[in-house]
Amino acid sequence: MRHAETDVPKRVGRVPAVLLALLAGGAHAAPPAPPVKPPPTPKRHELTVGITSLQYLASRGSTARHHTADIAYHRKLRLGQLPEAVRLGIGVRVGVPDSSTVPLEAYGRVQLVAKVGPWAPALGPEVGVSGFTRLRRSIESPSYPRGLSGALQDRMGPFYAGITLAPLRFALGPLTLSAAELQTATPLKDPGSALRLQVGLLYLGGVL
């Protein structure tokens, strides 16, 4: 009877040791989970350079065909899958100086971008101010009323608005490549007085 009573304190004393062993084993079997890293911030900034060809066509004349260097900055606002994003852009186009034009344009645009694999076509409006609106002197003719050329030129105005389509635009990792971008626009001073046709021959961009 005395032997049984002396075993009770020994068993009670073993309880903390058993609990410590279980806790140590549990800690060894299940190490704390590593901290969760936040997802990488999507790259939203893009710089592009390209070559364009543009011309204004009026009812009784046209401008010369101008080739320009196009430099632009774009910022992408992600939406989802279709469309994937809104692409906001500002840029300038610089041409070859001559005696009849101011070889410079500035523009802003908003585009919706879809994405299917590397294919990332874009579509949206563009507004700008252009120095390439000078009509050629070939519109002067004895059969035209005097002063017609000046009246036609006055209807052009420097500001324009139109739609730009980039059907062959591709996103290749940090690079973007686009060819055969099309734009149709009209002068804002007298909409419909002339048609602006522009082809973006080739664009190369980098995403930052």
PDB file of C-alpha atoms in Angstrom:
ATOM      1  CA  MET A   1       0.000   0.000   0.000  1.00  0.00           C
ATOM      2  CA  ARG A   2       2.833   2.353   0.788  1.00  0.00           C
ATOM      3  CA  HIS A   3       4.550   1.406  -2.498  1.00  0.00           C
ATOM      4  CA  ALA A   4       1.469   2.445  -4.497  1.00  0.00           C
ATOM      5  CA  GLU A   5       1.252   5.738  -2.661  1.00  0.00           C
ATOM      6  CA  THR A   6       4.904   6.561  -3.379  1.00  0.00           C
ATOM      7  CA  ASP A   7       4.379   5.915  -7.153  1.00  0.00           C
ATOM      8  CA  VAL A   8       1.704   8.616  -7.457  1.00  0.00           C
ATOM      9  CA  PRO A   9       4.120  11.584  -7.107  1.00  0.00           C
ATOM     10  CA  LYS A  10       6.494   9.937  -9.592  1.00  0.00           C
ATOM     11  CA  ARG A  11       3.740   9.589 -12.238  1.00  0.00           C
ATOM     12  CA  VAL A  12       2.552  13.118 -11.643  1.00  0.00           C
ATOM     13  CA  GLY A  13       6.097  14.362 -12.070  1.00  0.00           C
ATOM     14  CA  ARG A  14       6.372  12.640 -15.439  1.00  0.00           C
ATOM     15  CA  VAL A  15       3.391  14.534 -16.908  1.00  0.00           C
ATOM     16  CA  PRO A  16       5.245  17.827 -17.608  1.00  0.00           C
ATOM     17  CA  ALA A  17       8.082  15.887 -19.238  1.00  0.00           C
ATOM     18  CA  VAL A  18       5.657  14.040 -21.539  1.00  0.00           C
ATOM     19  CA  LEU A  19       3.919  17.291 -22.493  1.00  0.00           C
ATOM     20  CA  LEU A  20       7.230  18.940 -23.286  1.00  0.00           C
ATOM     21  CA  ALA A  21       8.231  15.983 -25.464  1.00  0.00           C
ATOM     22  CA  LEU A  22       4.940  16.124 -27.378  1.00  0.00           C
ATOM     23  CA  LEU A  23       5.279  19.860 -27.920  1.00  0.00           C
ATOM     24  CA  ALA A  24       8.853  19.468 -29.107  1.00  0.00           C
ATOM     25  CA  GLY A  25       7.853  16.687 -31.503  1.00  0.00           C
ATOM     26  CA  GLY A  26       4.954  18.720 -32.876  1.00  0.00           C
ATOM     27  CA  ALA A  27       7.186  21.707 -33.453  1.00  0.00           C
ATOM     28  CA  HIS A  28       9.690  19.506 -35.289  1.00  0.00           C
ATOM     29  CA  ALA A  29       7.013  17.904 -37.474  1.00  0.00           C
ATOM     30  CA  ALA A  30       5.319  21.165 -38.473  1.00  0.00           C
ATOM     31  CA  PRO A  31       7.758  24.053 -38.896  1.00  0.00           C
ATOM     32  CA  PRO A  32       6.245  27.521 -39.158  1.00  0.00           C
ATOM     33  CA  ALA A  33       5.105  28.452 -42.646  1.00  0.00           C
ATOM     34  CA  PRO A  34       7.380  30.908 -44.484  1.00  0.00           C
ATOM     35  CA  PRO A  35       6.003  34.414 -44.927  1.00  0.00           C
ATOM     36  CA  VAL A  36       3.861  34.833 -48.023  1.00  0.00           C
ATOM     37  CA  LYS A  37       5.492  37.069 -50.624  1.00  0.00           C
ATOM     38  CA  PRO A  38       3.216  39.646 -52.224  1.00  0.00           C
ATOM     39  CA  PRO A  39       2.621  39.151 -55.960  1.00  0.00           C
ATOM     40  CA  PRO A  40       4.944  41.111 -58.243  1.00  0.00           C
ATOM     41  CA  THR A  41       3.702  44.529 -59.278  1.00  0.00           C
ATOM     42  CA  PRO A  42       2.566  44.411 -62.927  1.00  0.00           C
ATOM     43  CA  LYS A  43       4.607  46.532 -65.328  1.00  0.00           C
ATOM     44  CA  ARG A  44       2.459  49.384 -66.565  1.00  0.00           C
ATOM     45  CA  HIS A  45       4.805  51.819 -68.298  1.00  0.00           C
ATOM     46  CA  GLU A  46       5.800  51.521 -71.958  1.00  0.00           C
ATOM     47  CA  LEU A  47       8.040  53.603 -74.215  1.00  0.00           C
ATOM     48  CA  THR A  48       7.696  53.189 -77.984  1.00  0.00           C
ATOM     49  CA  VAL A  49       9.517  54.466 -81.053  1.00  0.00           C
ATOM     50  CA  GLY A  50       8.268  54.038 -84.586  1.00  0.00           C
ATOM     51  CA  ILE A  51       8.008  55.258 -88.160  1.00  0.00           C
ATOM     52  CA  THR A  52       4.756  56.557 -89.631  1.00  0.00           C
ATOM     53  CA  SER A  53       3.459  57.781 -92.965  1.00  0.00           C
ATOM     54  CA  LEU A  54       0.596  60.315 -93.047  1.00  0.00           C
ATOM     55  CA  GLN A  55      -1.327  62.483 -95.510  1.00  0.00           C
ATOM     56  CA  TYR A  56      -4.407  64.737 -95.561  1.00  0.00           C
ATOM     57  CA  LEU A  57      -6.844  64.386 -98.466  1.00  0.00           C
ATOM     58  CA  ALA A  58      -9.227  67.306 -99.122  1.00  0.00           C
ATOM     59  CA  SER A  59     -11.939  67.705-101.741  1.00  0.00           C
ATOM     60  CA  ARG A  60      -9.728  69.750-104.087  1.00  0.00           C
ATOM     61  CA  GLY A  61      -6.228  68.889-103.008  1.00  0.00           C
ATOM     62  CA  SER A  62      -4.028  67.076-100.563  1.00  0.00           C
ATOM     63  CA  THR A  63      -0.939  67.495 -98.470  1.00  0.00           C
ATOM     64  CA  ALA A  64       2.351  65.899 -99.318  1.00  0.00           C
ATOM     65  CA  ARG A  65       2.945  62.441 -97.883  1.00  0.00           C
ATOM     66  CA  HIS A  66       5.027  62.849 -94.741  1.00  0.00           C
ATOM     67  CA  HIS A  67       7.182  60.268 -93.003  1.00  0.00           C
ATOM     68  CA  THR A  68       7.778  60.874 -89.325  1.00  0.00           C
ATOM     69  CA  ALA A  69       9.588  59.445 -86.329  1.00  0.00           C
ATOM     70  CA  ASP A  70       7.081  58.674 -83.561  1.00  0.00           C
ATOM     71  CA  ILE A  71       8.079  58.688 -79.878  1.00  0.00           C
ATOM     72  CA  ALA A  72       5.431  57.931 -77.240  1.00  0.00           C
ATOM     73  CA  TYR A  73       4.855  57.032 -73.603  1.00  0.00           C
ATOM     74  CA  HIS A  74       2.003  54.737 -72.582  1.00  0.00           C
ATOM     75  CA  ARG A  75       0.540  53.694 -69.246  1.00  0.00           C
ATOM     76  CA  LYS A  76      -1.568  50.560 -68.916  1.00  0.00           C
ATOM     77  CA  LEU A  77      -4.546  50.296 -66.566  1.00  0.00           C
ATOM     78  CA  ARG A  78      -5.476  46.641 -66.158  1.00  0.00           C
ATOM     79  CA  LEU A  79      -9.131  45.619 -66.442  1.00  0.00           C
ATOM     80  CA  GLY A  80      -9.411  41.835 -66.756  1.00  0.00           C
ATOM     81  CA  GLN A  81      -9.195  39.441 -69.674  1.00  0.00           C
ATOM     82  CA  LEU A  82     -11.243  40.912 -72.525  1.00  0.00           C
ATOM     83  CA  PRO A  83     -10.356  43.702 -72.820  1.00  0.00           C
ATOM     84  CA  GLU A  84      -7.222  43.139 -70.813  1.00  0.00           C
ATOM     85  CA  ALA A  85      -6.402  46.802 -70.219  1.00  0.00           C
ATOM     86  CA  VAL A  86      -6.865  50.444 -71.094  1.00  0.00           C
ATOM     87  CA  ARG A  87      -3.752  51.968 -72.640  1.00  0.00           C
ATOM     88  CA  LEU A  88      -3.252  55.714 -72.182  1.00  0.00           C
ATOM     89  CA  GLY A  89      -0.636  57.405 -74.322  1.00  0.00           C
ATOM     90  CA  ILE A  90       0.959  60.722 -75.242  1.00  0.00           C
ATOM     91  CA  GLY A  91       3.526  61.262 -77.957  1.00  0.00           C
ATOM     92  CA  VAL A  92       5.153  63.405 -80.628  1.00  0.00           C
ATOM     93  CA  ARG A  93       5.856  62.848 -84.316  1.00  0.00           C
ATOM     94  CA  VAL A  94       8.761  64.621 -85.984  1.00  0.00           C
ATOM     95  CA  GLY A  95       9.209  64.914 -89.738  1.00  0.00           C
ATOM     96  CA  VAL A  96      11.685  66.398 -92.193  1.00  0.00           C
ATOM     97  CA  PRO A  97      11.695  70.222 -92.144  1.00  0.00           C
ATOM     98  CA  ASP A  98      10.641  72.075 -95.300  1.00  0.00           C
ATOM     99  CA  SER A  99       9.437  75.540 -96.265  1.00  0.00           C
ATOM    100  CA  SER A 100       5.680  74.893 -96.033  1.00  0.00           C
ATOM    101  CA  THR A 101       5.116  72.821 -92.889  1.00  0.00           C
ATOM    102  CA  VAL A 102       5.909  72.773 -89.211  1.00  0.00           C
ATOM    103  CA  PRO A 103       7.247  69.205 -89.077  1.00  0.00           C
ATOM    104  CA  LEU A 104       5.856  68.323 -85.664  1.00  0.00           C
ATOM    105  CA  GLU A 105       2.782  66.731 -84.118  1.00  0.00           C
ATOM    106  CA  ALA A 106       1.681  66.115 -80.541  1.00  0.00           C
ATOM    107  CA  TYR A 107      -1.098  63.694 -79.654  1.00  0.00           C
ATOM    108  CA  GLY A 108      -2.902  61.805 -76.935  1.00  0.00           C
ATOM    109  CA  ARG A 109      -4.762  58.526 -77.215  1.00  0.00           C
ATOM    110  CA  VAL A 110      -6.863  56.023 -75.294  1.00  0.00           C
ATOM    111  CA  GLN A 111      -6.917  52.399 -76.440  1.00  0.00           C
ATOM    112  CA  LEU A 112      -8.563  49.172 -75.372  1.00  0.00           C
ATOM    113  CA  VAL A 113      -6.101  46.268 -75.448  1.00  0.00           C
ATOM    114  CA  ALA A 114      -7.027  42.597 -75.877  1.00  0.00           C
ATOM    115  CA  LYS A 115      -4.524  39.801 -75.264  1.00  0.00           C
ATOM    116  CA  VAL A 116      -4.465  36.272 -76.663  1.00  0.00           C
ATOM    117  CA  GLY A 117      -1.068  34.745 -75.978  1.00  0.00           C
ATOM    118  CA  PRO A 118       1.539  37.159 -77.373  1.00  0.00           C
ATOM    119  CA  TRP A 119      -1.039  38.845 -79.651  1.00  0.00           C
ATOM    120  CA  ALA A 120      -2.167  42.153 -78.083  1.00  0.00           C
ATOM    121  CA  PRO A 121      -4.208  44.218 -80.589  1.00  0.00           C
ATOM    122  CA  ALA A 122      -5.346  47.719 -79.603  1.00  0.00           C
ATOM    123  CA  LEU A 123      -8.114  50.068 -80.718  1.00  0.00           C
ATOM    124  CA  GLY A 124      -9.139  53.555 -79.620  1.00  0.00           C
ATOM    125  CA  PRO A 125      -9.473  57.290 -80.299  1.00  0.00           C
ATOM    126  CA  GLU A 126      -6.653  59.762 -80.808  1.00  0.00           C
ATOM    127  CA  VAL A 127      -6.658  63.571 -80.740  1.00  0.00           C
ATOM    128  CA  GLY A 128      -3.753  65.790 -81.655  1.00  0.00           C
ATOM    129  CA  VAL A 129      -2.359  68.981 -83.088  1.00  0.00           C
ATOM    130  CA  SER A 130      -0.485  68.750 -86.385  1.00  0.00           C
ATOM    131  CA  GLY A 131       1.871  70.907 -88.398  1.00  0.00           C
ATOM    132  CA  PHE A 132       1.493  68.715 -91.491  1.00  0.00           C
ATOM    133  CA  THR A 133      -1.777  70.226 -92.761  1.00  0.00           C
ATOM    134  CA  ARG A 134      -0.396  72.499 -95.486  1.00  0.00           C
ATOM    135  CA  LEU A 135      -2.106  71.693 -98.785  1.00  0.00           C
ATOM    136  CA  ARG A 136       0.057  71.497-101.875  1.00  0.00           C
ATOM    137  CA  ARG A 137      -0.028  74.323-104.401  1.00  0.00           C
ATOM    138  CA  SER A 138      -1.328  71.953-107.068  1.00  0.00           C
ATOM    139  CA  ILE A 139      -4.855  72.874-105.998  1.00  0.00           C
ATOM    140  CA  GLU A 140      -4.370  76.304-107.666  1.00  0.00           C
ATOM    141  CA  SER A 141      -5.956  76.232-111.113  1.00  0.00           C
ATOM    142  CA  PRO A 142      -7.537  78.784-113.485  1.00  0.00           C
ATOM    143  CA  SER A 143     -10.780  76.778-113.261  1.00  0.00           C
ATOM    144  CA  TYR A 144     -11.021  77.338-109.476  1.00  0.00           C
ATOM    145  CA  PRO A 145     -12.435  80.557-108.019  1.00  0.00           C
ATOM    146  CA  ARG A 146      -9.792  83.001-106.820  1.00  0.00           C
ATOM    147  CA  GLY A 147      -8.908  82.510-103.202  1.00  0.00           C
ATOM    148  CA  LEU A 148     -10.180  78.920-103.084  1.00  0.00           C
ATOM    149  CA  SER A 149      -6.853  77.574-101.864  1.00  0.00           C
ATOM    150  CA  GLY A 150      -6.886  79.908 -98.891  1.00  0.00           C
ATOM    151  CA  ALA A 151     -10.460  78.964 -98.018  1.00  0.00           C
ATOM    152  CA  LEU A 152      -9.656  75.259 -98.175  1.00  0.00           C
ATOM    153  CA  GLN A 153      -6.547  75.728 -96.077  1.00  0.00           C
ATOM    154  CA  ASP A 154      -8.473  77.662 -93.462  1.00  0.00           C
ATOM    155  CA  ARG A 155     -10.956  74.791 -93.097  1.00  0.00           C
ATOM    156  CA  MET A 156      -8.166  72.371 -92.240  1.00  0.00           C
ATOM    157  CA  GLY A 157      -7.086  73.765 -88.878  1.00  0.00           C
ATOM    158  CA  PRO A 158      -4.277  72.195 -86.830  1.00  0.00           C
ATOM    159  CA  PHE A 159      -6.377  69.963 -84.538  1.00  0.00           C
ATOM    160  CA  TYR A 160      -7.656  66.531 -85.525  1.00  0.00           C
ATOM    161  CA  ALA A 161      -9.486  63.552 -84.028  1.00  0.00           C
ATOM    162  CA  GLY A 162      -9.754  59.987 -85.230  1.00  0.00           C
ATOM    163  CA  ILE A 163      -9.551  56.272 -84.552  1.00  0.00           C
ATOM    164  CA  THR A 164      -6.366  54.200 -84.436  1.00  0.00           C
ATOM    165  CA  LEU A 165      -6.256  50.420 -84.922  1.00  0.00           C
ATOM    166  CA  ALA A 166      -3.201  48.279 -84.147  1.00  0.00           C
ATOM    167  CA  PRO A 167      -4.129  44.791 -85.451  1.00  0.00           C
ATOM    168  CA  LEU A 168      -0.574  43.419 -85.570  1.00  0.00           C
ATOM    169  CA  ARG A 169       0.656  44.288 -82.097  1.00  0.00           C
ATOM    170  CA  PHE A 170       2.523  41.666 -80.058  1.00  0.00           C
ATOM    171  CA  ALA A 171       3.843  41.578 -76.492  1.00  0.00           C
ATOM    172  CA  LEU A 172       7.041  39.519 -76.318  1.00  0.00           C
ATOM    173  CA  GLY A 173       8.150  39.571 -72.701  1.00  0.00           C
ATOM    174  CA  PRO A 174       9.373  43.106 -71.914  1.00  0.00           C
ATOM    175  CA  LEU A 175       9.233  44.077 -75.608  1.00  0.00           C
ATOM    176  CA  THR A 176       6.287  45.122 -77.764  1.00  0.00           C
ATOM    177  CA  LEU A 177       6.244  45.011 -81.552  1.00  0.00           C
ATOM    178  CA  SER A 178       3.580  46.499 -83.812  1.00  0.00           C
ATOM    179  CA  ALA A 179       3.255  46.909 -87.577  1.00  0.00           C
ATOM    180  CA  ALA A 180       0.708  48.306 -90.039  1.00  0.00           C
ATOM    181  CA  GLU A 181      -1.169  50.448 -87.511  1.00  0.00           C
ATOM    182  CA  LEU A 182      -4.015  52.291 -89.248  1.00  0.00           C
ATOM    183  CA  GLN A 183      -5.571  55.642 -88.442  1.00  0.00           C
ATOM    184  CA  THR A 184      -8.374  57.642 -90.016  1.00  0.00           C
ATOM    185  CA  ALA A 185      -9.109  61.141 -88.713  1.00  0.00           C
ATOM    186  CA  THR A 186     -10.586  64.495 -89.660  1.00  0.00           C
ATOM    187  CA  PRO A 187      -9.841  68.138 -88.783  1.00  0.00           C
ATOM    188  CA  LEU A 188     -11.783  69.327 -85.748  1.00  0.00           C
ATOM    189  CA  LYS A 189     -12.232  72.849 -87.116  1.00  0.00           C
ATOM    190  CA  ASP A 190     -14.447  71.580 -89.942  1.00  0.00           C
ATOM    191  CA  PRO A 191     -15.115  67.833 -89.539  1.00  0.00           C
ATOM    192  CA  GLY A 192     -15.379  66.108 -92.888  1.00  0.00           C
ATOM    193  CA  SER A 193     -13.508  68.821 -94.796  1.00  0.00           C
ATOM    194  CA  ALA A 194     -10.514  66.488 -95.138  1.00  0.00           C
ATOM    195  CA  LEU A 195      -9.547  62.925 -94.405  1.00  0.00           C
ATOM    196  CA  ARG A 196      -6.357  62.172 -92.543  1.00  0.00           C
ATOM    197  CA  LEU A 197      -4.817  58.790 -93.384  1.00  0.00           C
ATOM    198  CA  GLN A 198      -1.924  57.487 -91.339  1.00  0.00           C
ATOM    199  CA  VAL A 199      -0.045  54.186 -91.379  1.00  0.00           C
ATOM    200  CA  GLY A 200       2.219  53.245 -88.501  1.00  0.00           C
ATOM    201  CA  LEU A 201       4.803  51.273 -90.448  1.00  0.00           C
ATOM    202  CA  LEU A 202       6.680  49.804 -87.500  1.00  0.00           C
ATOM    203  CA  TYR A 203       6.797  50.341 -83.734  1.00  0.00           C
ATOM    204  CA  LEU A 204       9.159  48.900 -81.150  1.00  0.00           C
ATOM    205  CA  GLY A 205       8.464  49.340 -77.442  1.00  0.00           C
ATOM    206  CA  GLY A 206       9.864  48.441 -74.065  1.00  0.00           C
ATOM    207  CA  VAL A 207       7.808  47.776 -70.912  1.00  0.00           C
ATOM    208  CA  LEU A 208       9.218  49.247 -67.701  1.00  0.00           C
TER     209      LEU A 208
END
